[in-house]
Short mmCIF file of C-alpha atoms in Angstrom, two decimals:
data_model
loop_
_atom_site.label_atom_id
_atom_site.label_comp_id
_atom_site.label_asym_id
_atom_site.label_seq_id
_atom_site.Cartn_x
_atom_site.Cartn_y
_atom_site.Cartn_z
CA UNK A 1 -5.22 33.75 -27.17
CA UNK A 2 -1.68 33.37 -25.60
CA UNK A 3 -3.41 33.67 -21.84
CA UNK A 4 -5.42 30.66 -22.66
CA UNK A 5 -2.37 28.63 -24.14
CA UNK A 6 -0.57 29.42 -21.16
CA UNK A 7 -4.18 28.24 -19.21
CA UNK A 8 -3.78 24.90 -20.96
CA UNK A 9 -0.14 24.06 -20.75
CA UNK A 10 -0.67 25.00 -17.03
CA UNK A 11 -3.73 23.08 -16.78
CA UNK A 12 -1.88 20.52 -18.57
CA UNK A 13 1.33 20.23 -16.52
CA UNK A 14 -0.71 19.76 -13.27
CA UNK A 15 -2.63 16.78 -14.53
CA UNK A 16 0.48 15.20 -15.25
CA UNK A 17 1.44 15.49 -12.21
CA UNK A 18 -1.07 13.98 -9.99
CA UNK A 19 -0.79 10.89 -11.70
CA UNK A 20 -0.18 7.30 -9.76
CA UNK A 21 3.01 5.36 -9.19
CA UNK A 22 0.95 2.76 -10.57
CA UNK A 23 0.91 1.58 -14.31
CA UNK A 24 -2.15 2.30 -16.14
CA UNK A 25 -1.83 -1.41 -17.13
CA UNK A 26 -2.06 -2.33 -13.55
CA UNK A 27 -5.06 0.50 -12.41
CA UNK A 28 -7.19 -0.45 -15.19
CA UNK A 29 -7.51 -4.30 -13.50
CA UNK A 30 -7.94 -3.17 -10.16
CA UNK A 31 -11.43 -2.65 -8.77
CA UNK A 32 -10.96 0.45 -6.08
CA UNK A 33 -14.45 -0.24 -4.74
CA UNK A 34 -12.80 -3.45 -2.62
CA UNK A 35 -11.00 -2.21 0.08
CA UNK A 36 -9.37 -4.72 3.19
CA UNK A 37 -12.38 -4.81 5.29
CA UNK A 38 -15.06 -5.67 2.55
CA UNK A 39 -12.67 -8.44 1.38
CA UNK A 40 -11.22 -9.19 5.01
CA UNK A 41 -15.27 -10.41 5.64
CA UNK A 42 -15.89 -12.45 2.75
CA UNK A 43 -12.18 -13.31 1.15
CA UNK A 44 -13.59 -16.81 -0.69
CA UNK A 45 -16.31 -14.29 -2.18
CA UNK A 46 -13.60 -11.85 -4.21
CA UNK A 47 -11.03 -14.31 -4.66
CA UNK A 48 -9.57 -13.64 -8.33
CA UNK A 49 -10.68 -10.43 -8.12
CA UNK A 50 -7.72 -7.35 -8.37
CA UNK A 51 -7.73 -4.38 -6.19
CA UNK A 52 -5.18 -1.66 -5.39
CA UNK A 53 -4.22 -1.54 -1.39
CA UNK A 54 -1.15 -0.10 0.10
CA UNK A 55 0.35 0.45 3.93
CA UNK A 56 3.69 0.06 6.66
CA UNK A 57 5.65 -3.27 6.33
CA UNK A 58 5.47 -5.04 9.31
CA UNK A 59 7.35 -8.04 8.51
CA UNK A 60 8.63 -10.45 5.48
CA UNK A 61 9.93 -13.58 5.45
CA UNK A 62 10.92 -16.09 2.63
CA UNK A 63 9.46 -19.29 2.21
CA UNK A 64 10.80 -22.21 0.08
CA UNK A 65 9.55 -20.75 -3.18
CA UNK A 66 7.62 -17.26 -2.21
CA UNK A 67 8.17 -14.01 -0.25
CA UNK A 68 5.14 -13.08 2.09
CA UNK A 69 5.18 -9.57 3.37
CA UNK A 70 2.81 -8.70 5.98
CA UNK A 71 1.22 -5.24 5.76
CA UNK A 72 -0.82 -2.78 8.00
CA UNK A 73 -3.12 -1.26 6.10
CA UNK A 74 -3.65 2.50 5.21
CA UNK A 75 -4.88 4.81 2.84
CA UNK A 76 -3.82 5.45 -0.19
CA UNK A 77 -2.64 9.02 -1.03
CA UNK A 78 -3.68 10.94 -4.47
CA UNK A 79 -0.92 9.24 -6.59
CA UNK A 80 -1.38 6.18 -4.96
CA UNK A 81 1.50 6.16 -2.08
CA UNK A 82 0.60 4.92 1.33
CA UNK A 83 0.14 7.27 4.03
CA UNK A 84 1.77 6.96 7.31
CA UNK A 85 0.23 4.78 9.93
CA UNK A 86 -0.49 8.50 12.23
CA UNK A 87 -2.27 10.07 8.71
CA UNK A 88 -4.44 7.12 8.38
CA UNK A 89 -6.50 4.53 9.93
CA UNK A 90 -5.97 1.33 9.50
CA UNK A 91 -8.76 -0.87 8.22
CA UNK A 92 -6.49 -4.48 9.22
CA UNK A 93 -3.54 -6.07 7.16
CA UNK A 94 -2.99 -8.18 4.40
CA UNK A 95 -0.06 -10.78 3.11
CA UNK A 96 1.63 -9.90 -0.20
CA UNK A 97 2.51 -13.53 -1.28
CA UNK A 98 5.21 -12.98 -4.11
CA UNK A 99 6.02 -16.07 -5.47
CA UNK A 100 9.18 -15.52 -6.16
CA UNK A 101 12.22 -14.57 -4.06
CA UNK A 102 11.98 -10.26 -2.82
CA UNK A 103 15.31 -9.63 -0.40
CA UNK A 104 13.57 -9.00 3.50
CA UNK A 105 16.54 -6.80 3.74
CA UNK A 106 15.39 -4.26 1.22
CA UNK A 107 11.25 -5.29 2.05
CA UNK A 108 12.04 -4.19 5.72
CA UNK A 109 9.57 -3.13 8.41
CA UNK A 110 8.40 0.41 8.38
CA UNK A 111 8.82 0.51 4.76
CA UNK A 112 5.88 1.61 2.64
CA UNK A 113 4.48 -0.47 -0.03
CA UNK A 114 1.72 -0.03 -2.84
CA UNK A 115 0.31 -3.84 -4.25
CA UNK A 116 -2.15 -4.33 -7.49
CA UNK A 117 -2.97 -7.83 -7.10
CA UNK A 118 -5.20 -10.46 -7.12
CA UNK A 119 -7.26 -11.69 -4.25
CA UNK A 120 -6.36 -15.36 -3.13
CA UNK A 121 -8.32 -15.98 -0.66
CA UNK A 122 -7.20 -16.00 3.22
CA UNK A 123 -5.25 -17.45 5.88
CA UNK A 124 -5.88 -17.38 9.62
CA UNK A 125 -2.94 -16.45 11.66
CA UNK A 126 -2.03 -15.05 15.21
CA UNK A 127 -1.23 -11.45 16.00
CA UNK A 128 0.05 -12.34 20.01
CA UNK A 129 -2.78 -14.80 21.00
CA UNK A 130 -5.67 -13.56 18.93
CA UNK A 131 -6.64 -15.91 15.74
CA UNK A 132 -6.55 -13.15 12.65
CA UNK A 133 -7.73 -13.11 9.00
CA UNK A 134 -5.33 -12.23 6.81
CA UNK A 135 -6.19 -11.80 2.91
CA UNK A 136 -4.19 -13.00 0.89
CA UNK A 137 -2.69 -10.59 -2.22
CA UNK A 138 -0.83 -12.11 -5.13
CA UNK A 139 0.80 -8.79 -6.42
CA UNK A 140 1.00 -7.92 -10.64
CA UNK A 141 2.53 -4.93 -9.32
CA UNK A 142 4.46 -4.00 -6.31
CA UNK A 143 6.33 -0.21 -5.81
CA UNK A 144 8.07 0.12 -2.61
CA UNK A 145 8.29 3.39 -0.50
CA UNK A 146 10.95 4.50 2.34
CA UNK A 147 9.33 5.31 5.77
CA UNK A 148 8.06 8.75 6.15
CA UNK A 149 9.50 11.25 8.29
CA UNK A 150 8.52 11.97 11.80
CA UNK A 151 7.20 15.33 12.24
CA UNK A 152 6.93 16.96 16.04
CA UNK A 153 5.12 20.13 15.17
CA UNK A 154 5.95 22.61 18.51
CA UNK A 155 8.39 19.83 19.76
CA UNK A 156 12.23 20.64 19.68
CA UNK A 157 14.05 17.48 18.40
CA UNK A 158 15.85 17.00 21.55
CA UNK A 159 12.44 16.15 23.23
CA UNK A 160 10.85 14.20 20.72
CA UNK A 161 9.69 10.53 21.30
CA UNK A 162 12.12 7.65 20.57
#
C-alpha cells in the first residue's frame, strides 16, 4: 500500500511539472490546431480566432499607441517555451501588436517569446525587397524568455563561431 502511495505522489509530482507557462485561462481559448502557415494562407479566414504561437524576437518598435514585435516562428516546447531557431524550423513570422506601450529595451532581439492571442488579420510588409505576409496577433497573454545558450558539442570555446 505505501509503494503505491509513493507511485502516486511520484506520478503526481511529474504531472505538475510538465505543465505550461501559460494560464489555463489563456490555453483553454486558444485553438492549437492553427499554426502560422495555415493562418499565414488565409489570415481574413481565422481572424478573431485565438491560438498559442511562440519564437526569436527579431525586432520591436513602438508606435503612437501600440508595441509591434516581430517574431520568427518556432516550435513550441512541452511547457510551452519556444525552442531555439537551430531546434526548430521555422514555419514564417508573425507581429505581436500590443496595444499598449512594452519597453523594446527589455522586448529585444534574440529574446524568446510565447503569445495567446487573437488573430487580426494581416499586413504585407518587406523582409529586404520581398513583399511578406505577416499575421497579425493581438496577445491576451504574453511570457517572455531570455535567448538560449549556444551549445558547440566537440568544439572548444575558443573556436566557436561568433
Amino acid at each position: 500500500m505505501r509503494w503505491l502511495a509513493f507511485l502516486f505522489i511520484l506520478f503526481s509530482t511529474v504531472l505538475a511539472g510538465c505543465g505550461s507557462v501559460m494560464s489555463e485561462v489563456a490555453l483553454k481559448k486558444v485553438d492549437r490546431g492553427l499554426t502560422l502557415d495555415i493562418v499565414r494562407a488565409k489570415p481574413d479566414a481565422y481572424a478573431g480566432r485565438n491560438v498559442l504561437w511562440g519564437g526569436i524576437i527579431v525586432a520591436s518598435e513602438n508606435m503612437e499607441d501600440s508595441t509591434e514585435i516581430e517574431v520568427l516562428e518556432t516550435e513550441l516546447f512541452y511547457d510551452d517555451t519556444p525552442q531555439s531557431e537551430s531546434q526548430s524550423l521555422s514555419k514564417g513570422r508573425f507581429i505581436i501588436k500590443a496595444e499598449k506601450f512594452l519597453d523594446t529595451a527589455v522586448f529585444k532581439p534574440a529574446k524568446r517569446v510565447t503569445v495567446a492571442g487573437v488573430v487580426k488579420g494581416a499586413q504585407t510588409r518587406k523582409i529586404g525587397k520581398m513583399d511578406y505576409i505577416y499575421p497579425i496577433v493581438m496577445p491576451m497573454e504574453l511570457k517572455l524568455f531570455d535567448p538560449q545558450p549556444k551549445i558547440y558539442i566537440g568544439v572548444t570555446p575558443m573556436f566557436a563561431p561568433y
